[in-house]
Amino acid sequence: MPSTDLLAPGHRTCAGCGPAITIREILRAAGPDIIICEATGCMEVTTTPYPESSWKVPWIHVTFENAASVASGVKAALRSQGNNHTQVIALGGDGGMVDIGFGAVSGALERNEDIIIITYDNEAYANTGVQRSGATPYGAATTTSPSGSASAGKGEWKKNLPMIAAAHGCAYVATASPAFPADLSNKVKKAMSMKGARYLHILSPCPIGWQSDSSQTIQIAKAAVQSGTWVLYEIENGIFKRNFLQKTKPVKEYLAPQGRFRHLKEEQIAKIQEHVDRTWKELEILEKSGVNLLKIL
Ligand code: SF4
Ligand code: MG
């Protein structure tokens, strides 16, 4: 990994903030020849309290709705200036990309804009008080999907944005985790080397929303992958490939250190385990089939 850190220390994220680690890893891999268009979210609020900024690369704050649209416009401006080397990255949390800015993300993918879209997914609207998002997983307690006598956390499954992005037919889609920095770095570099719309989705634990100890962020991110809850994969020119092939931990071990799952009963944990096992098997079948998704979409 290059040692140059393009996100300066001294920003105001919470201790153990997963998205902050994720973004440092993204920037180290991407290098300085980039422009970031960032949606409103934790990593915008905490890194740019006026008049300060932690970003050592060109960076623009846009609304929740339009990071991918602004990135498309910035890329068009660079093109008109004859600049064909600077990569434009639309960056946002799950609130910005999975929910509110989803239309702009979908539009940019469908137009095959020459940009990289990255979601740092902490599975809730963390900077406004941990409300449920489309990316919040089944069973997780948030302030708008609380646990109690009338509710046992979120009742729906997590929206699968990487696969939705793949369904647009773009050349490169990948999932990643800050607990696997070499894998994350390779995926950013590969995306940087390609043209057209590219999409990365990175699961990034948030100690506040996940009600976990700030020292446990990387262990929890690792357990998400080791339990098969978060599958690391790439879809390159339509071919699906997993990057971490063992499922070595029960889901219970991933859920246990997170207070947002504390209320879950055994039958809910079993339901999540069954969902994870089934998804793992289906992805295994997809990988072994060698089918080119671009040809069947
Ligand atoms: Fe990071 Fe979560 Fe704190 Fe936001 S609320 S700065 S995502 S730890
Ligand atoms: Mg979020």
PDB file of C-alpha atoms in Angstrom, residues 44-274:
ATOM      1  CA  GLU A  44     -18.989  14.729   4.353  1.00  0.00           C
ATOM      2  CA  VAL A  45     -20.146  16.251   7.635  1.00  0.00           C
ATOM      3  CA  THR A  46     -17.164  15.087   9.669  1.00  0.00           C
ATOM      4  CA  THR A  47     -14.372  15.863   7.211  1.00  0.00           C
ATOM      5  CA  THR A  48     -15.341  19.357   6.089  1.00  0.00           C
ATOM      6  CA  PRO A  49     -16.475  21.591   8.961  1.00  0.00           C
ATOM      7  CA  TYR A  50     -16.128  25.028   7.325  1.00  0.00           C
ATOM      8  CA  PRO A  51     -13.479  26.359   6.732  1.00  0.00           C
ATOM      9  CA  GLU A  52     -11.479  23.154   7.192  1.00  0.00           C
ATOM     10  CA  SER A  53     -11.141  20.079   5.012  1.00  0.00           C
ATOM     11  CA  SER A  54      -9.362  16.760   5.452  1.00  0.00           C
ATOM     12  CA  TRP A  55      -9.346  16.046   1.728  1.00  0.00           C
ATOM     13  CA  LYS A  56      -6.017  16.351  -0.052  1.00  0.00           C
ATOM     14  CA  VAL A  57      -7.694  15.757  -3.418  1.00  0.00           C
ATOM     15  CA  PRO A  58     -10.247  17.929  -5.269  1.00  0.00           C
ATOM     16  CA  TRP A  59     -13.573  17.351  -3.551  1.00  0.00           C
ATOM     17  CA  ILE A  60     -17.060  18.735  -3.996  1.00  0.00           C
ATOM     18  CA  HIS A  61     -19.995  18.357  -1.633  1.00  0.00           C
ATOM     19  CA  VAL A  62     -23.282  17.682  -3.355  1.00  0.00           C
ATOM     20  CA  THR A  63     -26.701  16.819  -2.007  1.00  0.00           C
ATOM     21  CA  PHE A  64     -27.909  13.379  -1.000  1.00  0.00           C
ATOM     22  CA  GLU A  65     -29.680  13.064  -4.338  1.00  0.00           C
ATOM     23  CA  ASN A  66     -27.155  13.805  -7.010  1.00  0.00           C
ATOM     24  CA  ALA A  67     -23.577  12.629  -6.434  1.00  0.00           C
ATOM     25  CA  ALA A  68     -23.643  10.433  -9.559  1.00  0.00           C
ATOM     26  CA  SER A  69     -25.211  13.222 -11.651  1.00  0.00           C
ATOM     27  CA  VAL A  70     -22.623  15.809 -10.562  1.00  0.00           C
ATOM     28  CA  ALA A  71     -19.840  13.289 -11.210  1.00  0.00           C
ATOM     29  CA  SER A  72     -21.244  12.770 -14.726  1.00  0.00           C
ATOM     30  CA  GLY A  73     -21.129  16.530 -15.297  1.00  0.00           C
ATOM     31  CA  VAL A  74     -17.611  16.926 -13.900  1.00  0.00           C
ATOM     32  CA  LYS A  75     -16.444  14.133 -16.210  1.00  0.00           C
ATOM     33  CA  ALA A  76     -18.059  15.877 -19.200  1.00  0.00           C
ATOM     34  CA  ALA A  77     -16.279  19.124 -18.262  1.00  0.00           C
ATOM     35  CA  LEU A  78     -12.916  17.334 -18.042  1.00  0.00           C
ATOM     36  CA  ARG A  79     -13.557  15.707 -21.409  1.00  0.00           C
ATOM     37  CA  SER A  80     -14.281  19.070 -23.012  1.00  0.00           C
ATOM     38  CA  GLN A  81     -10.959  20.331 -21.617  1.00  0.00           C
ATOM     39  CA  GLY A  82      -9.128  17.422 -23.222  1.00  0.00           C
ATOM     40  CA  ASN A  83      -8.368  15.817 -19.857  1.00  0.00           C
ATOM     41  CA  ASN A  84      -8.650  12.061 -20.332  1.00  0.00           C
ATOM     42  CA  HIS A  85      -6.664  10.948 -17.272  1.00  0.00           C
ATOM     43  CA  THR A  86      -8.436  12.289 -14.161  1.00  0.00           C
ATOM     44  CA  GLN A  87     -10.890   9.786 -12.691  1.00  0.00           C
ATOM     45  CA  VAL A  88     -14.127  11.118 -11.247  1.00  0.00           C
ATOM     46  CA  ILE A  89     -15.549   9.303  -8.233  1.00  0.00           C
ATOM     47  CA  ALA A  90     -19.125   9.651  -7.003  1.00  0.00           C
ATOM     48  CA  LEU A  91     -18.946   8.768  -3.312  1.00  0.00           C
ATOM     49  CA  GLY A  92     -21.744   8.379  -0.800  1.00  0.00           C
ATOM     50  CA  GLY A  93     -23.087   6.384   2.094  1.00  0.00           C
ATOM     51  CA  ASP A  94     -25.972   3.976   1.835  1.00  0.00           C
ATOM     52  CA  GLY A  95     -28.453   6.802   2.499  1.00  0.00           C
ATOM     53  CA  GLY A  96     -27.059   8.756  -0.433  1.00  0.00           C
ATOM     54  CA  MET A  97     -26.559   5.901  -2.882  1.00  0.00           C
ATOM     55  CA  VAL A  98     -28.895   3.051  -1.958  1.00  0.00           C
ATOM     56  CA  ASP A  99     -31.896   5.266  -1.149  1.00  0.00           C
ATOM     57  CA  ILE A 100     -32.053   8.998  -1.846  1.00  0.00           C
ATOM     58  CA  GLY A 101     -29.564   9.206  -4.708  1.00  0.00           C
ATOM     59  CA  PHE A 102     -30.522   5.835  -6.155  1.00  0.00           C
ATOM     60  CA  GLY A 103     -32.143   7.388  -9.246  1.00  0.00           C
ATOM     61  CA  ALA A 104     -28.977   9.335 -10.071  1.00  0.00           C
ATOM     62  CA  VAL A 105     -26.834   6.220  -9.516  1.00  0.00           C
ATOM     63  CA  SER A 106     -29.102   4.169 -11.766  1.00  0.00           C
ATOM     64  CA  GLY A 107     -29.130   6.886 -14.436  1.00  0.00           C
ATOM     65  CA  ALA A 108     -25.336   7.169 -14.506  1.00  0.00           C
ATOM     66  CA  LEU A 109     -24.957   3.380 -14.712  1.00  0.00           C
ATOM     67  CA  GLU A 110     -27.551   3.129 -17.479  1.00  0.00           C
ATOM     68  CA  ARG A 111     -25.847   5.909 -19.497  1.00  0.00           C
ATOM     69  CA  ASN A 112     -22.538   4.099 -18.905  1.00  0.00           C
ATOM     70  CA  GLU A 113     -20.956   7.331 -17.671  1.00  0.00           C
ATOM     71  CA  ASP A 114     -17.186   7.136 -17.466  1.00  0.00           C
ATOM     72  CA  ILE A 115     -17.120   7.425 -13.661  1.00  0.00           C
ATOM     73  CA  ILE A 116     -16.564   5.250 -10.582  1.00  0.00           C
ATOM     74  CA  ILE A 117     -19.457   5.108  -8.114  1.00  0.00           C
ATOM     75  CA  ILE A 118     -18.567   4.045  -4.563  1.00  0.00           C
ATOM     76  CA  THR A 119     -20.923   3.356  -1.670  1.00  0.00           C
ATOM     77  CA  TYR A 120     -19.481   3.206   1.845  1.00  0.00           C
ATOM     78  CA  ASP A 121     -22.257   1.254   3.483  1.00  0.00           C
ATOM     79  CA  ASN A 122     -22.738   1.600   7.242  1.00  0.00           C
ATOM     80  CA  GLU A 123     -26.271   0.255   6.973  1.00  0.00           C
ATOM     81  CA  ALA A 124     -28.123   3.299   8.357  1.00  0.00           C
ATOM     82  CA  TYR A 125     -28.478   7.073   8.208  1.00  0.00           C
ATOM     83  CA  ALA A 126     -25.776   7.449  10.847  1.00  0.00           C
ATOM     84  CA  ASN A 127     -25.139  11.185  10.710  1.00  0.00           C
ATOM     85  CA  THR A 128     -28.789  12.068  11.346  1.00  0.00           C
ATOM     86  CA  GLY A 129     -29.257   9.709  14.287  1.00  0.00           C
ATOM     87  CA  VAL A 130     -29.179   6.152  12.886  1.00  0.00           C
ATOM     88  CA  GLN A 131     -32.435   5.827  11.003  1.00  0.00           C
ATOM     89  CA  ARG A 132     -33.130   2.711   8.956  1.00  0.00           C
ATOM     90  CA  SER A 133     -32.058   2.743   5.298  1.00  0.00           C
ATOM     91  CA  GLY A 134     -32.674   0.339   2.432  1.00  0.00           C
ATOM     92  CA  ALA A 135     -29.257  -1.129   3.239  1.00  0.00           C
ATOM     93  CA  THR A 136     -30.044  -1.818   6.907  1.00  0.00           C
ATOM     94  CA  PRO A 137     -30.052  -5.596   7.359  1.00  0.00           C
ATOM     95  CA  TYR A 138     -32.948  -7.716   8.558  1.00  0.00           C
ATOM     96  CA  GLY A 139     -33.341  -7.671  12.343  1.00  0.00           C
ATOM     97  CA  ALA A 140     -31.147  -4.620  13.015  1.00  0.00           C
ATOM     98  CA  ALA A 141     -32.524  -2.092  15.491  1.00  0.00           C
ATOM     99  CA  THR A 142     -32.365   1.543  14.413  1.00  0.00           C
ATOM    100  CA  THR A 143     -34.245   4.568  15.700  1.00  0.00           C
ATOM    101  CA  THR A 144     -36.931   4.002  13.038  1.00  0.00           C
ATOM    102  CA  SER A 145     -36.911   0.199  13.240  1.00  0.00           C
ATOM    103  CA  PRO A 146     -36.609  -0.169  17.022  1.00  0.00           C
ATOM    104  CA  SER A 147     -36.646  -3.361  19.014  1.00  0.00           C
ATOM    105  CA  GLY A 148     -39.450  -3.747  21.524  1.00  0.00           C
ATOM    106  CA  SER A 149     -42.713  -5.534  22.140  1.00  0.00           C
ATOM    107  CA  ALA A 150     -44.218  -4.382  18.801  1.00  0.00           C
ATOM    108  CA  SER A 151     -41.131  -4.709  16.634  1.00  0.00           C
ATOM    109  CA  ALA A 152     -37.957  -6.763  16.487  1.00  0.00           C
ATOM    110  CA  GLY A 153     -35.790  -4.475  14.415  1.00  0.00           C
ATOM    111  CA  LYS A 154     -36.011  -4.096  10.651  1.00  0.00           C
ATOM    112  CA  GLY A 155     -38.390  -6.599   9.106  1.00  0.00           C
ATOM    113  CA  GLU A 156     -37.061  -6.508   5.553  1.00  0.00           C
ATOM    114  CA  TRP A 157     -33.863  -7.816   3.976  1.00  0.00           C
ATOM    115  CA  LYS A 158     -31.032  -5.558   2.867  1.00  0.00           C
ATOM    116  CA  LYS A 159     -31.385  -3.998  -0.586  1.00  0.00           C
ATOM    117  CA  ASN A 160     -28.805  -5.585  -2.877  1.00  0.00           C
ATOM    118  CA  LEU A 161     -27.339  -2.579  -4.700  1.00  0.00           C
ATOM    119  CA  PRO A 162     -24.228  -4.304  -6.138  1.00  0.00           C
ATOM    120  CA  MET A 163     -26.415  -6.824  -7.982  1.00  0.00           C
ATOM    121  CA  ILE A 164     -28.802  -4.046  -9.043  1.00  0.00           C
ATOM    122  CA  ALA A 165     -25.779  -2.147 -10.399  1.00  0.00           C
ATOM    123  CA  ALA A 166     -24.678  -5.290 -12.254  1.00  0.00           C
ATOM    124  CA  ALA A 167     -28.123  -5.540 -13.825  1.00  0.00           C
ATOM    125  CA  HIS A 168     -27.388  -2.233 -15.587  1.00  0.00           C
ATOM    126  CA  GLY A 169     -24.744  -4.089 -17.574  1.00  0.00           C
ATOM    127  CA  CYS A 170     -21.752  -2.044 -16.424  1.00  0.00           C
ATOM    128  CA  ALA A 171     -18.244  -3.384 -16.984  1.00  0.00           C
ATOM    129  CA  TYR A 172     -17.158  -3.680 -13.359  1.00  0.00           C
ATOM    130  CA  VAL A 173     -18.962  -4.231 -10.062  1.00  0.00           C
ATOM    131  CA  ALA A 174     -17.224  -5.244  -6.839  1.00  0.00           C
ATOM    132  CA  THR A 175     -17.902  -5.588  -3.131  1.00  0.00           C
ATOM    133  CA  ALA A 176     -15.148  -4.945  -0.588  1.00  0.00           C
ATOM    134  CA  SER A 177     -14.345  -4.549   3.101  1.00  0.00           C
ATOM    135  CA  PRO A 178     -11.862  -2.379   5.027  1.00  0.00           C
ATOM    136  CA  ALA A 179     -10.803  -5.567   6.853  1.00  0.00           C
ATOM    137  CA  PHE A 180      -9.320  -6.832   3.575  1.00  0.00           C
ATOM    138  CA  PRO A 181      -7.268  -3.814   2.488  1.00  0.00           C
ATOM    139  CA  ALA A 182      -5.250  -5.568  -0.230  1.00  0.00           C
ATOM    140  CA  ASP A 183      -8.450  -6.839  -1.845  1.00  0.00           C
ATOM    141  CA  LEU A 184     -10.079  -3.407  -1.517  1.00  0.00           C
ATOM    142  CA  SER A 185      -7.012  -1.698  -2.939  1.00  0.00           C
ATOM    143  CA  ASN A 186      -6.810  -4.103  -5.897  1.00  0.00           C
ATOM    144  CA  LYS A 187     -10.463  -3.482  -6.703  1.00  0.00           C
ATOM    145  CA  VAL A 188     -10.062   0.303  -6.614  1.00  0.00           C
ATOM    146  CA  LYS A 189      -6.993   0.027  -8.841  1.00  0.00           C
ATOM    147  CA  LYS A 190      -8.764  -2.281 -11.263  1.00  0.00           C
ATOM    148  CA  ALA A 191     -11.746   0.098 -11.436  1.00  0.00           C
ATOM    149  CA  MET A 192      -9.317   2.986 -12.042  1.00  0.00           C
ATOM    150  CA  SER A 193      -7.798   1.122 -14.985  1.00  0.00           C
ATOM    151  CA  MET A 194     -11.137   0.614 -16.724  1.00  0.00           C
ATOM    152  CA  LYS A 195     -13.522   2.841 -18.668  1.00  0.00           C
ATOM    153  CA  GLY A 196     -17.263   3.364 -18.442  1.00  0.00           C
ATOM    154  CA  ALA A 197     -19.489   3.067 -15.394  1.00  0.00           C
ATOM    155  CA  ARG A 198     -17.921   1.117 -12.534  1.00  0.00           C
ATOM    156  CA  TYR A 199     -19.494   0.384  -9.140  1.00  0.00           C
ATOM    157  CA  LEU A 200     -17.908  -0.522  -5.765  1.00  0.00           C
ATOM    158  CA  HIS A 201     -19.848  -1.291  -2.592  1.00  0.00           C
ATOM    159  CA  ILE A 202     -17.901  -1.405   0.682  1.00  0.00           C
ATOM    160  CA  LEU A 203     -19.444  -2.590   3.969  1.00  0.00           C
ATOM    161  CA  SER A 204     -18.090  -0.248   6.668  1.00  0.00           C
ATOM    162  CA  PRO A 205     -19.011  -0.814  10.331  1.00  0.00           C
ATOM    163  CA  CYS A 206     -20.214   2.201  12.318  1.00  0.00           C
ATOM    164  CA  PRO A 207     -19.691   1.831  16.099  1.00  0.00           C
ATOM    165  CA  ILE A 208     -22.500   4.317  16.792  1.00  0.00           C
ATOM    166  CA  GLY A 209     -25.182   2.730  14.615  1.00  0.00           C
ATOM    167  CA  TRP A 210     -24.014  -0.839  15.142  1.00  0.00           C
ATOM    168  CA  GLN A 211     -23.642  -0.251  18.894  1.00  0.00           C
ATOM    169  CA  SER A 212     -20.249  -1.895  18.895  1.00  0.00           C
ATOM    170  CA  ASP A 213     -16.993  -1.180  20.663  1.00  0.00           C
ATOM    171  CA  SER A 214     -14.861   1.237  18.669  1.00  0.00           C
ATOM    172  CA  SER A 215     -11.866  -1.096  19.017  1.00  0.00           C
ATOM    173  CA  GLN A 216     -13.792  -3.886  17.257  1.00  0.00           C
ATOM    174  CA  THR A 217     -14.496  -2.243  13.877  1.00  0.00           C
ATOM    175  CA  ILE A 218     -12.065  -4.278  11.809  1.00  0.00           C
ATOM    176  CA  GLN A 219     -12.829  -7.545  13.642  1.00  0.00           C
ATOM    177  CA  ILE A 220     -16.538  -7.044  12.940  1.00  0.00           C
ATOM    178  CA  ALA A 221     -15.883  -6.154   9.290  1.00  0.00           C
ATOM    179  CA  LYS A 222     -13.784  -9.323   9.051  1.00  0.00           C
ATOM    180  CA  ALA A 223     -16.459 -11.460  10.721  1.00  0.00           C
ATOM    181  CA  ALA A 224     -19.028 -10.158   8.197  1.00  0.00           C
ATOM    182  CA  VAL A 225     -16.917 -11.715   5.446  1.00  0.00           C
ATOM    183  CA  GLN A 226     -15.888 -14.843   7.368  1.00  0.00           C
ATOM    184  CA  SER A 227     -19.525 -15.636   8.184  1.00  0.00           C
ATOM    185  CA  GLY A 228     -20.618 -15.153   4.577  1.00  0.00           C
ATOM    186  CA  THR A 229     -22.907 -12.297   5.597  1.00  0.00           C
ATOM    187  CA  TRP A 230     -20.895  -9.966   3.342  1.00  0.00           C
ATOM    188  CA  VAL A 231     -19.578 -11.788   0.292  1.00  0.00           C
ATOM    189  CA  LEU A 232     -16.508 -10.334  -1.407  1.00  0.00           C
ATOM    190  CA  TYR A 233     -16.886 -10.614  -5.164  1.00  0.00           C
ATOM    191  CA  GLU A 234     -16.292  -9.007  -8.534  1.00  0.00           C
ATOM    192  CA  ILE A 235     -18.385  -8.978 -11.680  1.00  0.00           C
ATOM    193  CA  GLU A 236     -15.984  -8.139 -14.470  1.00  0.00           C
ATOM    194  CA  ASN A 237     -17.429  -7.835 -17.967  1.00  0.00           C
ATOM    195  CA  GLY A 238     -20.353  -9.959 -16.801  1.00  0.00           C
ATOM    196  CA  ILE A 239     -18.356 -12.769 -15.148  1.00  0.00           C
ATOM    197  CA  PHE A 240     -19.024 -13.298 -11.431  1.00  0.00           C
ATOM    198  CA  LYS A 241     -16.132 -14.321  -9.173  1.00  0.00           C
ATOM    199  CA  ARG A 242     -15.850 -14.550  -5.393  1.00  0.00           C
ATOM    200  CA  ASN A 243     -12.629 -13.341  -3.763  1.00  0.00           C
ATOM    201  CA  PHE A 244     -12.939 -15.052  -0.372  1.00  0.00           C
ATOM    202  CA  LEU A 245     -14.019 -18.653  -0.603  1.00  0.00           C
ATOM    203  CA  GLN A 246     -14.316 -19.846   2.980  1.00  0.00           C
ATOM    204  CA  LYS A 247     -17.307 -19.471   5.227  1.00  0.00           C
ATOM    205  CA  THR A 248     -15.669 -20.205   8.573  1.00  0.00           C
ATOM    206  CA  LYS A 249     -17.890 -18.571  11.196  1.00  0.00           C
ATOM    207  CA  PRO A 250     -21.548 -18.874  12.109  1.00  0.00           C
ATOM    208  CA  VAL A 251     -23.539 -15.681  11.593  1.00  0.00           C
ATOM    209  CA  LYS A 252     -24.078 -15.596  15.365  1.00  0.00           C
ATOM    210  CA  GLU A 253     -20.429 -14.655  15.872  1.00  0.00           C
ATOM    211  CA  TYR A 254     -20.807 -11.697  13.514  1.00  0.00           C
ATOM    212  CA  LEU A 255     -24.008 -10.497  15.212  1.00  0.00           C
ATOM    213  CA  ALA A 256     -22.915 -10.989  18.847  1.00  0.00           C
ATOM    214  CA  PRO A 257     -20.645  -7.919  19.310  1.00  0.00           C
ATOM    215  CA  GLN A 258     -23.275  -5.602  17.815  1.00  0.00           C
ATOM    216  CA  GLY A 259     -25.866  -4.074  20.146  1.00  0.00           C
ATOM    217  CA  ARG A 260     -28.239  -3.462  17.233  1.00  0.00           C
ATOM    218  CA  PHE A 261     -28.848  -7.246  17.112  1.00  0.00           C
ATOM    219  CA  ARG A 262     -28.916  -7.784  20.888  1.00  0.00           C
ATOM    220  CA  HIS A 263     -32.702  -8.310  20.983  1.00  0.00           C
ATOM    221  CA  LEU A 264     -32.766 -11.078  18.352  1.00  0.00           C
ATOM    222  CA  LYS A 265     -34.347 -14.374  19.367  1.00  0.00           C
ATOM    223  CA  GLU A 266     -32.886 -17.731  18.349  1.00  0.00           C
ATOM    224  CA  GLU A 267     -35.458 -18.174  15.558  1.00  0.00           C
ATOM    225  CA  GLN A 268     -34.510 -14.808  14.000  1.00  0.00           C
ATOM    226  CA  ILE A 269     -30.816 -15.676  14.135  1.00  0.00           C
ATOM    227  CA  ALA A 270     -31.637 -19.026  12.511  1.00  0.00           C
ATOM    228  CA  LYS A 271     -33.583 -17.184   9.796  1.00  0.00           C
ATOM    229  CA  ILE A 272     -30.576 -14.945   9.073  1.00  0.00           C
ATOM    230  CA  GLN A 273     -28.245 -17.974   9.019  1.00  0.00           C
ATOM    231  CA  GLU A 274     -30.559 -19.741   6.575  1.00  0.00           C
TER     232      GLU A 274
END
